[in-house]
Amino acid sequence: MIGDTTEAKGCRLKDPMDLFRSGQVVKICAPMVRYSKLAFRTLVRKYSCDLCYTPMIVAADFVRSAKARDSEFTTNKGDHPLIVQFAAKEAQVLCDAACIISPFADGIDLNCGCPQRWAMAEGYGACLINKPELVKDMVRQVRNQINNPKFSVSIKIRIHEDLKRTVDLCQKAEAAGVSWITVHGRSIAERHQPVHYDAIKTIKQSMSIPIVANGDIKTLKDAENVHHLTEADGVMVARGLLANPAMFAGYEETPVKCIQDWVDIALEHGTPFTCFHHHLMYMMERITSKQEKKVFNVLSSTSAVLDYLNDHYGV
């Protein structure tokens, strides 16, 4: 489950709340299916990312199956502070998953924001924003069953059409002991519509715990603007970091050094070719011509990719 287990057991767990106490805007790598795994987290941490999330893991599978634990979660001693995001709909299942993970991660996050049909059909993700009492119970039970006070318990939500309901949900979670709340400023039905940053600001002004803003942040300038618009304590970025993992360090586009770092990290971690290649396709999107993309995107082996990068970028 843990990669180098002895190394991971020697890891220094951190209190993620220290980041929010620093007074600086906390820069966060979002949970991304297939993409926010250990190798990519290692890369963005080199470029001023403060806090990383794992991809969403279904808690019931994780608790039930050693195979799921091995395939879904790897870490090492440099991978901190780290938040493991779970999809769950029963408090005890979430608690069991949190107990398994607590020696190796700094906190868990309950996914209350995923709008995908399969997740909603299973009772996971964004449908939980309509079950505030259940969310409250899940947060409280994890708080009660993990005896490390520095272990964070957060939630990631979408907003309701009626914002009063979202504020009510957040206040119930706060009363149950939630550490912070990440707000994706769209409703369940919204996909590419503008993000409601005003809603995030309203939530922030209604709470005394940290609030993280999420949605359509693609550059460091965007992150600064969203912070000013929302007064949020942190910003969480997904696609912006895929396109430019050095974004938080102030780069406008992916620098060649970052591509080199990705190659080194991915090879060291034994990253599967498809994942290795897809990350490069995202990272090089803004810096390659249409013709170059046609060539690069159909390469089918690590050696072909390495030859291409060497020929075109000296990597």
mmCIF file of N, CA, C and O in Angstrom, residues 223-301:
data_model
loop_
_atom_site.group_PDB
_atom_site.id
_atom_site.type_symbol
_atom_site.label_atom_id
_atom_site.label_comp_id
_atom_site.label_asym_id
_atom_site.label_seq_id
_atom_site.Cartn_x
_atom_site.Cartn_y
_atom_site.Cartn_z
ATOM 1 N N ALA A 223 -5.225 32.730 -9.080
ATOM 2 C CA ALA A 223 -5.281 32.342 -7.667
ATOM 3 C C ALA A 223 -5.331 33.583 -6.778
ATOM 4 O O ALA A 223 -6.119 33.645 -5.814
ATOM 5 N N GLU A 224 -4.507 34.586 -7.111
ATOM 6 C CA GLU A 224 -4.493 35.828 -6.319
ATOM 7 C C GLU A 224 -5.832 36.560 -6.450
ATOM 8 O O GLU A 224 -6.371 37.061 -5.453
ATOM 9 N N ASN A 225 -6.375 36.592 -7.671
ATOM 10 C CA ASN A 225 -7.657 37.262 -7.890
ATOM 11 C C ASN A 225 -8.786 36.583 -7.118
ATOM 12 O O ASN A 225 -9.624 37.243 -6.506
ATOM 13 N N VAL A 226 -8.793 35.245 -7.163
ATOM 14 C CA VAL A 226 -9.845 34.483 -6.458
ATOM 15 C C VAL A 226 -9.727 34.695 -4.947
ATOM 16 O O VAL A 226 -10.733 34.837 -4.247
ATOM 17 N N HIS A 227 -8.508 34.745 -4.455
ATOM 18 C CA HIS A 227 -8.307 35.029 -3.030
ATOM 19 C C HIS A 227 -8.916 36.387 -2.669
ATOM 20 O O HIS A 227 -9.623 36.516 -1.655
ATOM 21 N N HIS A 228 -8.669 37.397 -3.497
ATOM 22 C CA HIS A 228 -9.206 38.729 -3.216
ATOM 23 C C HIS A 228 -10.723 38.759 -3.342
ATOM 24 O O HIS A 228 -11.414 39.411 -2.545
ATOM 25 N N LEU A 229 -11.267 38.037 -4.322
ATOM 26 C CA LEU A 229 -12.718 38.016 -4.535
ATOM 27 C C LEU A 229 -13.462 37.296 -3.417
ATOM 28 O O LEU A 229 -14.591 37.662 -3.074
ATOM 29 N N THR A 230 -12.865 36.243 -2.881
ATOM 30 C CA THR A 230 -13.572 35.356 -1.954
ATOM 31 C C THR A 230 -13.138 35.500 -0.499
ATOM 32 O O THR A 230 -13.845 35.046 0.401
ATOM 33 N N GLU A 231 -11.935 36.065 -0.291
ATOM 34 C CA GLU A 231 -11.299 36.121 1.041
ATOM 35 C C GLU A 231 -10.979 34.721 1.568
ATOM 36 O O GLU A 231 -10.760 34.528 2.772
ATOM 37 N N ALA A 232 -10.927 33.746 0.670
ATOM 38 C CA ALA A 232 -10.656 32.362 1.089
ATOM 39 C C ALA A 232 -9.238 32.228 1.641
ATOM 40 O O ALA A 232 -8.336 32.996 1.297
ATOM 41 N N ASP A 233 -9.063 31.223 2.491
ATOM 42 C CA ASP A 233 -7.773 30.988 3.138
ATOM 43 C C ASP A 233 -6.823 30.168 2.268
ATOM 44 O O ASP A 233 -5.617 30.111 2.526
ATOM 45 N N GLY A 234 -7.381 29.501 1.250
ATOM 46 C CA GLY A 234 -6.562 28.687 0.358
ATOM 47 C C GLY A 234 -7.206 28.611 -1.010
ATOM 48 O O GLY A 234 -8.385 28.953 -1.178
ATOM 49 N N VAL A 235 -6.420 28.184 -1.984
ATOM 50 C CA VAL A 235 -6.942 27.947 -3.334
ATOM 51 C C VAL A 235 -6.559 26.537 -3.758
ATOM 52 O O VAL A 235 -5.437 26.092 -3.531
ATOM 53 N N MET A 236 -7.527 25.836 -4.342
ATOM 54 C CA MET A 236 -7.291 24.470 -4.820
ATOM 55 C C MET A 236 -7.378 24.466 -6.343
ATOM 56 O O MET A 236 -8.329 24.990 -6.916
ATOM 57 N N VAL A 237 -6.376 23.846 -6.982
ATOM 58 C CA VAL A 237 -6.278 23.865 -8.439
ATOM 59 C C VAL A 237 -6.178 22.441 -8.966
ATOM 60 O O VAL A 237 -5.453 21.598 -8.405
ATOM 61 N N ALA A 238 -6.894 22.162 -10.068
ATOM 62 C CA ALA A 238 -6.837 20.855 -10.733
ATOM 63 C C ALA A 238 -6.209 21.018 -12.111
ATOM 64 O O ALA A 238 -5.003 20.883 -12.279
ATOM 65 N N ARG A 239 -7.033 21.364 -13.114
ATOM 66 C CA ARG A 239 -6.542 21.397 -14.497
ATOM 67 C C ARG A 239 -5.415 22.406 -14.709
ATOM 68 O O ARG A 239 -4.534 22.181 -15.535
ATOM 69 N N GLY A 240 -5.447 23.504 -13.972
ATOM 70 C CA GLY A 240 -4.374 24.492 -14.096
ATOM 71 C C GLY A 240 -3.014 23.899 -13.778
ATOM 72 O O GLY A 240 -2.009 24.222 -14.424
ATOM 73 N N LEU A 241 -2.967 23.012 -12.781
ATOM 74 C CA LEU A 241 -1.701 22.352 -12.417
ATOM 75 C C LEU A 241 -1.336 21.249 -13.395
ATOM 76 O O LEU A 241 -0.148 21.000 -13.626
ATOM 77 N N LEU A 242 -2.333 20.591 -13.962
ATOM 78 C CA LEU A 242 -2.025 19.600 -14.998
ATOM 79 C C LEU A 242 -1.340 20.281 -16.182
ATOM 80 O O LEU A 242 -0.358 19.774 -16.728
ATOM 81 N N ALA A 243 -1.869 21.446 -16.570
ATOM 82 C CA ALA A 243 -1.321 22.169 -17.716
ATOM 83 C C ALA A 243 0.027 22.798 -17.391
ATOM 84 O O ALA A 243 0.883 22.932 -18.266
ATOM 85 N N ASN A 244 0.216 23.174 -16.141
ATOM 86 C CA ASN A 244 1.469 23.816 -15.734
ATOM 87 C C ASN A 244 1.764 23.499 -14.275
ATOM 88 O O ASN A 244 1.353 24.229 -13.375
ATOM 89 N N PRO A 245 2.479 22.389 -14.010
ATOM 90 C CA PRO A 245 2.752 21.989 -12.626
ATOM 91 C C PRO A 245 3.590 23.007 -11.853
ATOM 92 O O PRO A 245 3.657 22.944 -10.627
ATOM 93 N N ALA A 246 4.220 23.948 -12.585
ATOM 94 C CA ALA A 246 5.035 24.990 -11.940
ATOM 95 C C ALA A 246 4.238 26.273 -11.708
ATOM 96 O O ALA A 246 4.796 27.303 -11.330
ATOM 97 N N MET A 247 2.923 26.202 -11.894
ATOM 98 C CA MET A 247 2.056 27.371 -11.797
ATOM 99 C C MET A 247 2.204 28.127 -10.477
ATOM 100 O O MET A 247 2.331 29.354 -10.446
ATOM 101 N N PHE A 248 2.204 27.401 -9.365
ATOM 102 C CA PHE A 248 2.253 28.054 -8.058
ATOM 103 C C PHE A 248 3.586 28.759 -7.816
ATOM 104 O O PHE A 248 3.693 29.617 -6.937
ATOM 105 N N ALA A 249 4.611 28.374 -8.568
ATOM 106 C CA ALA A 249 5.916 29.034 -8.443
ATOM 107 C C ALA A 249 6.003 30.279 -9.325
ATOM 108 O O ALA A 249 7.045 30.933 -9.388
ATOM 109 N N GLY A 250 4.883 30.604 -10.019
ATOM 110 C CA GLY A 250 4.824 31.850 -10.768
ATOM 111 C C GLY A 250 5.122 31.739 -12.253
ATOM 112 O O GLY A 250 5.152 32.746 -12.953
ATOM 113 N N TYR A 251 5.324 30.536 -12.758
ATOM 114 C CA TYR A 251 5.594 30.355 -14.194
ATOM 115 C C TYR A 251 4.282 30.479 -14.979
ATOM 116 O O TYR A 251 3.278 29.884 -14.611
ATOM 117 N N GLU A 252 4.345 31.193 -16.095
ATOM 118 C CA GLU A 252 3.161 31.386 -16.939
ATOM 119 C C GLU A 252 2.852 30.129 -17.754
ATOM 120 O O GLU A 252 1.709 29.859 -18.098
ATOM 121 N N GLU A 253 3.882 29.400 -18.102
ATOM 122 C CA GLU A 253 3.714 28.128 -18.822
ATOM 123 C C GLU A 253 4.761 27.149 -18.304
ATOM 124 O O GLU A 253 5.710 27.550 -17.618
ATOM 125 N N THR A 254 4.592 25.885 -18.617
ATOM 126 C CA THR A 254 5.486 24.858 -18.069
ATOM 127 C C THR A 254 6.928 25.095 -18.526
ATOM 128 O O THR A 254 7.212 25.076 -19.725
ATOM 129 N N PRO A 255 7.866 25.320 -17.593
ATOM 130 C CA PRO A 255 9.262 25.488 -17.992
ATOM 131 C C PRO A 255 9.895 24.143 -18.369
ATOM 132 O O PRO A 255 9.447 23.087 -17.883
ATOM 133 N N VAL A 256 10.914 24.188 -19.214
ATOM 134 C CA VAL A 256 11.594 22.956 -19.641
ATOM 135 C C VAL A 256 12.139 22.206 -18.431
ATOM 136 O O VAL A 256 12.102 20.973 -18.376
ATOM 137 N N LYS A 257 12.611 22.938 -17.423
ATOM 138 C CA LYS A 257 13.139 22.294 -16.206
ATOM 139 C C LYS A 257 12.081 21.416 -15.550
ATOM 140 O O LYS A 257 12.370 20.334 -15.024
ATOM 141 N N CYS A 258 10.824 21.868 -15.581
ATOM 142 C CA CYS A 258 9.716 21.117 -14.982
ATOM 143 C C CYS A 258 9.459 19.829 -15.780
ATOM 144 O O CYS A 258 9.181 18.766 -15.197
ATOM 145 N N ILE A 259 9.563 19.913 -17.102
ATOM 146 C CA ILE A 259 9.427 18.714 -17.946
ATOM 147 C C ILE A 259 10.535 17.714 -17.610
ATOM 148 O O ILE A 259 10.278 16.517 -17.447
ATOM 149 N N GLN A 260 11.749 18.229 -17.472
ATOM 150 C CA GLN A 260 12.874 17.369 -17.089
ATOM 151 C C GLN A 260 12.628 16.714 -15.732
ATOM 152 O O GLN A 260 12.853 15.514 -15.544
ATOM 153 N N ASP A 261 12.134 17.513 -14.777
ATOM 154 C CA ASP A 261 11.837 16.975 -13.435
ATOM 155 C C ASP A 261 10.775 15.880 -13.516
ATOM 156 O O ASP A 261 10.882 14.853 -12.830
ATOM 157 N N TRP A 262 9.745 16.095 -14.351
ATOM 158 C CA TRP A 262 8.695 15.076 -14.480
ATOM 159 C C TRP A 262 9.268 13.775 -15.038
ATOM 160 O O TRP A 262 8.959 12.686 -14.534
ATOM 161 N N VAL A 263 10.103 13.885 -16.063
ATOM 162 C CA VAL A 263 10.715 12.683 -16.651
ATOM 163 C C VAL A 263 11.506 11.935 -15.576
ATOM 164 O O VAL A 263 11.354 10.714 -15.400
ATOM 165 N N ASP A 264 12.320 12.661 -14.825
ATOM 166 C CA ASP A 264 13.158 12.026 -13.784
ATOM 167 C C ASP A 264 12.298 11.359 -12.713
ATOM 168 O O ASP A 264 12.539 10.209 -12.324
ATOM 169 N N ILE A 265 11.278 12.091 -12.241
ATOM 170 C CA ILE A 265 10.417 11.569 -11.158
ATOM 171 C C ILE A 265 9.607 10.371 -11.650
ATOM 172 O O ILE A 265 9.521 9.339 -10.971
ATOM 173 N N ALA A 266 9.016 10.495 -12.847
ATOM 174 C CA ALA A 266 8.163 9.424 -13.376
ATOM 175 C C ALA A 266 8.968 8.143 -13.598
ATOM 176 O O ALA A 266 8.495 7.041 -13.283
ATOM 177 N N LEU A 267 10.180 8.281 -14.122
ATOM 178 C CA LEU A 267 11.012 7.087 -14.346
ATOM 179 C C LEU A 267 11.418 6.470 -13.009
ATOM 180 O O LEU A 267 11.405 5.252 -12.845
ATOM 181 N N GLU A 268 11.741 7.316 -12.050
ATOM 182 C CA GLU A 268 12.138 6.817 -10.727
ATOM 183 C C GLU A 268 10.989 6.071 -10.045
ATOM 184 O O GLU A 268 11.192 5.068 -9.372
ATOM 185 N N HIS A 269 9.762 6.552 -10.258
ATOM 186 C CA HIS A 269 8.597 5.949 -9.607
ATOM 187 C C HIS A 269 8.001 4.794 -10.415
ATOM 188 O O HIS A 269 7.052 4.153 -9.949
ATOM 189 N N GLY A 270 8.514 4.552 -11.608
ATOM 190 C CA GLY A 270 7.941 3.490 -12.433
ATOM 191 C C GLY A 270 6.535 3.812 -12.893
ATOM 192 O O GLY A 270 5.659 2.931 -12.961
ATOM 193 N N THR A 271 6.288 5.083 -13.204
ATOM 194 C CA THR A 271 4.950 5.512 -13.637
ATOM 195 C C THR A 271 4.563 4.803 -14.934
ATOM 196 O O THR A 271 5.349 4.784 -15.881
ATOM 197 N N PRO A 272 3.360 4.220 -15.001
ATOM 198 C CA PRO A 272 2.932 3.554 -16.237
ATOM 199 C C PRO A 272 2.988 4.513 -17.425
ATOM 200 O O PRO A 272 2.735 5.715 -17.271
ATOM 201 N N PHE A 273 3.287 3.978 -18.605
ATOM 202 C CA PHE A 273 3.515 4.830 -19.774
ATOM 203 C C PHE A 273 2.349 5.764 -20.068
ATOM 204 O O PHE A 273 2.546 6.953 -20.324
ATOM 205 N N THR A 274 1.120 5.248 -20.028
ATOM 206 C CA THR A 274 -0.034 6.085 -20.391
ATOM 207 C C THR A 274 -0.110 7.323 -19.507
ATOM 208 O O THR A 274 -0.319 8.443 -19.988
ATOM 209 N N CYS A 275 0.082 7.135 -18.222
ATOM 210 C CA CYS A 275 0.033 8.255 -17.271
ATOM 211 C C CYS A 275 1.205 9.213 -17.519
ATOM 212 O O CYS A 275 1.032 10.442 -17.573
ATOM 213 N N PHE A 276 2.396 8.657 -17.686
ATOM 214 C CA PHE A 276 3.613 9.440 -17.975
ATOM 215 C C PHE A 276 3.393 10.327 -19.204
ATOM 216 O O PHE A 276 3.652 11.539 -19.190
ATOM 217 N N HIS A 277 2.851 9.726 -20.268
ATOM 218 C CA HIS A 277 2.641 10.402 -21.545
ATOM 219 C C HIS A 277 1.535 11.458 -21.434
ATOM 220 O O HIS A 277 1.680 12.596 -21.903
ATOM 221 N N HIS A 278 0.418 11.099 -20.765
ATOM 222 C CA HIS A 278 -0.705 12.031 -20.639
ATOM 223 C C HIS A 278 -0.298 13.298 -19.894
ATOM 224 O O HIS A 278 -0.692 14.409 -20.268
ATOM 225 N N HIS A 279 0.472 13.129 -18.829
ATOM 226 C CA HIS A 279 0.941 14.310 -18.097
ATOM 227 C C HIS A 279 1.758 15.221 -19.008
ATOM 228 O O HIS A 279 1.593 16.445 -18.991
ATOM 229 N N LEU A 280 2.624 14.635 -19.805
ATOM 230 C CA LEU A 280 3.432 15.446 -20.728
ATOM 231 C C LEU A 280 2.553 16.136 -21.772
ATOM 232 O O LEU A 280 2.800 17.292 -22.141
ATOM 233 N N MET A 281 1.520 15.451 -22.258
ATOM 234 C CA MET A 281 0.608 16.074 -23.226
ATOM 235 C C MET A 281 -0.055 17.315 -22.620
ATOM 236 O O MET A 281 -0.157 18.354 -23.282
ATOM 237 N N TYR A 282 -0.489 17.200 -21.363
ATOM 238 C CA TYR A 282 -1.072 18.364 -20.683
ATOM 239 C C TYR A 282 -0.025 19.470 -20.517
ATOM 240 O O TYR A 282 -0.284 20.642 -20.811
ATOM 241 N N MET A 283 1.161 19.093 -20.032
ATOM 242 C CA MET A 283 2.198 20.072 -19.711
ATOM 243 C C MET A 283 2.696 20.818 -20.943
ATOM 244 O O MET A 283 3.087 21.986 -20.863
ATOM 245 N N MET A 284 2.668 20.146 -22.106
ATOM 246 C CA MET A 284 3.227 20.740 -23.321
ATOM 247 C C MET A 284 2.164 21.374 -24.220
ATOM 248 O O MET A 284 2.478 21.914 -25.276
ATOM 249 N N GLU A 285 0.915 21.333 -23.754
ATOM 250 C CA GLU A 285 -0.206 21.837 -24.556
ATOM 251 C C GLU A 285 0.033 23.278 -25.031
ATOM 252 O O GLU A 285 -0.181 23.614 -26.181
ATOM 253 N N ARG A 286 0.508 24.124 -24.117
ATOM 254 C CA ARG A 286 0.643 25.555 -24.437
ATOM 255 C C ARG A 286 1.960 25.878 -25.151
ATOM 256 O O ARG A 286 2.121 26.985 -25.650
ATOM 257 N N ILE A 287 2.903 24.948 -25.142
ATOM 258 C CA ILE A 287 4.234 25.289 -25.669
ATOM 259 C C ILE A 287 4.578 24.530 -26.947
ATOM 260 O O ILE A 287 5.693 24.626 -27.435
ATOM 261 N N THR A 288 3.609 23.769 -27.489
ATOM 262 C CA THR A 288 3.870 23.040 -28.737
ATOM 263 C C THR A 288 2.885 23.469 -29.822
ATOM 264 O O THR A 288 1.746 23.836 -29.535
ATOM 265 N N SER A 289 3.334 23.415 -31.062
ATOM 266 C CA SER A 289 2.473 23.754 -32.200
ATOM 267 C C SER A 289 1.500 22.606 -32.465
ATOM 268 O O SER A 289 1.684 21.485 -31.977
ATOM 269 N N LYS A 290 0.497 22.893 -33.263
ATOM 270 C CA LYS A 290 -0.486 21.868 -33.629
ATOM 271 C C LYS A 290 0.203 20.687 -34.313
ATOM 272 O O LYS A 290 -0.108 19.521 -34.052
ATOM 273 N N GLN A 291 1.162 20.987 -35.159
ATOM 274 C CA GLN A 291 1.887 19.941 -35.880
ATOM 275 C C GLN A 291 2.699 19.069 -34.913
ATOM 276 O O GLN A 291 2.712 17.844 -35.015
ATOM 277 N N GLU A 292 3.360 19.727 -33.960
ATOM 278 C CA GLU A 292 4.154 18.979 -32.972
ATOM 279 C C GLU A 292 3.258 18.076 -32.123
ATOM 280 O O GLU A 292 3.622 16.942 -31.816
ATOM 281 N N LYS A 293 2.070 18.598 -31.760
ATOM 282 C CA LYS A 293 1.136 17.794 -30.961
ATOM 283 C C LYS A 293 0.747 16.525 -31.712
ATOM 284 O O LYS A 293 0.654 15.445 -31.122
ATOM 285 N N LYS A 294 0.485 16.661 -33.018
ATOM 286 C CA LYS A 294 0.099 15.488 -33.812
ATOM 287 C C LYS A 294 1.145 14.399 -33.719
ATOM 288 O O LYS A 294 0.820 13.216 -33.658
ATOM 289 N N VAL A 295 2.389 14.785 -33.722
ATOM 290 C CA VAL A 295 3.488 13.816 -33.643
ATOM 291 C C VAL A 295 3.616 13.270 -32.218
ATOM 292 O O VAL A 295 3.619 12.058 -31.990
ATOM 293 N N PHE A 296 3.669 14.188 -31.260
ATOM 294 C CA PHE A 296 3.954 13.785 -29.875
ATOM 295 C C PHE A 296 2.840 12.927 -29.278
ATOM 296 O O PHE A 296 3.098 11.940 -28.587
ATOM 297 N N ASN A 297 1.584 13.300 -29.562
ATOM 298 C CA ASN A 297 0.459 12.650 -28.884
ATOM 299 C C ASN A 297 0.237 11.204 -29.314
ATOM 300 O O ASN A 297 -0.461 10.461 -28.629
ATOM 301 N N VAL A 298 0.831 10.796 -30.442
ATOM 302 C CA VAL A 298 0.661 9.397 -30.876
ATOM 303 C C VAL A 298 1.882 8.531 -30.577
ATOM 304 O O VAL A 298 1.901 7.352 -30.926
ATOM 305 N N LEU A 299 2.877 9.103 -29.902
ATOM 306 C CA LEU A 299 4.029 8.275 -29.512
ATOM 307 C C LEU A 299 3.545 7.174 -28.576
ATOM 308 O O LEU A 299 2.649 7.382 -27.757
ATOM 309 N N SER A 300 4.158 5.987 -28.698
ATOM 310 C CA SER A 300 3.575 4.843 -27.980
ATOM 311 C C SER A 300 4.560 4.097 -27.077
ATOM 312 O O SER A 300 4.262 2.998 -26.626
ATOM 313 N N SER A 301 5.712 4.688 -26.810
ATOM 314 C CA SER A 301 6.639 4.038 -25.872
ATOM 315 C C SER A 301 7.449 5.100 -25.135
ATOM 316 O O SER A 301 7.633 6.226 -25.632
#
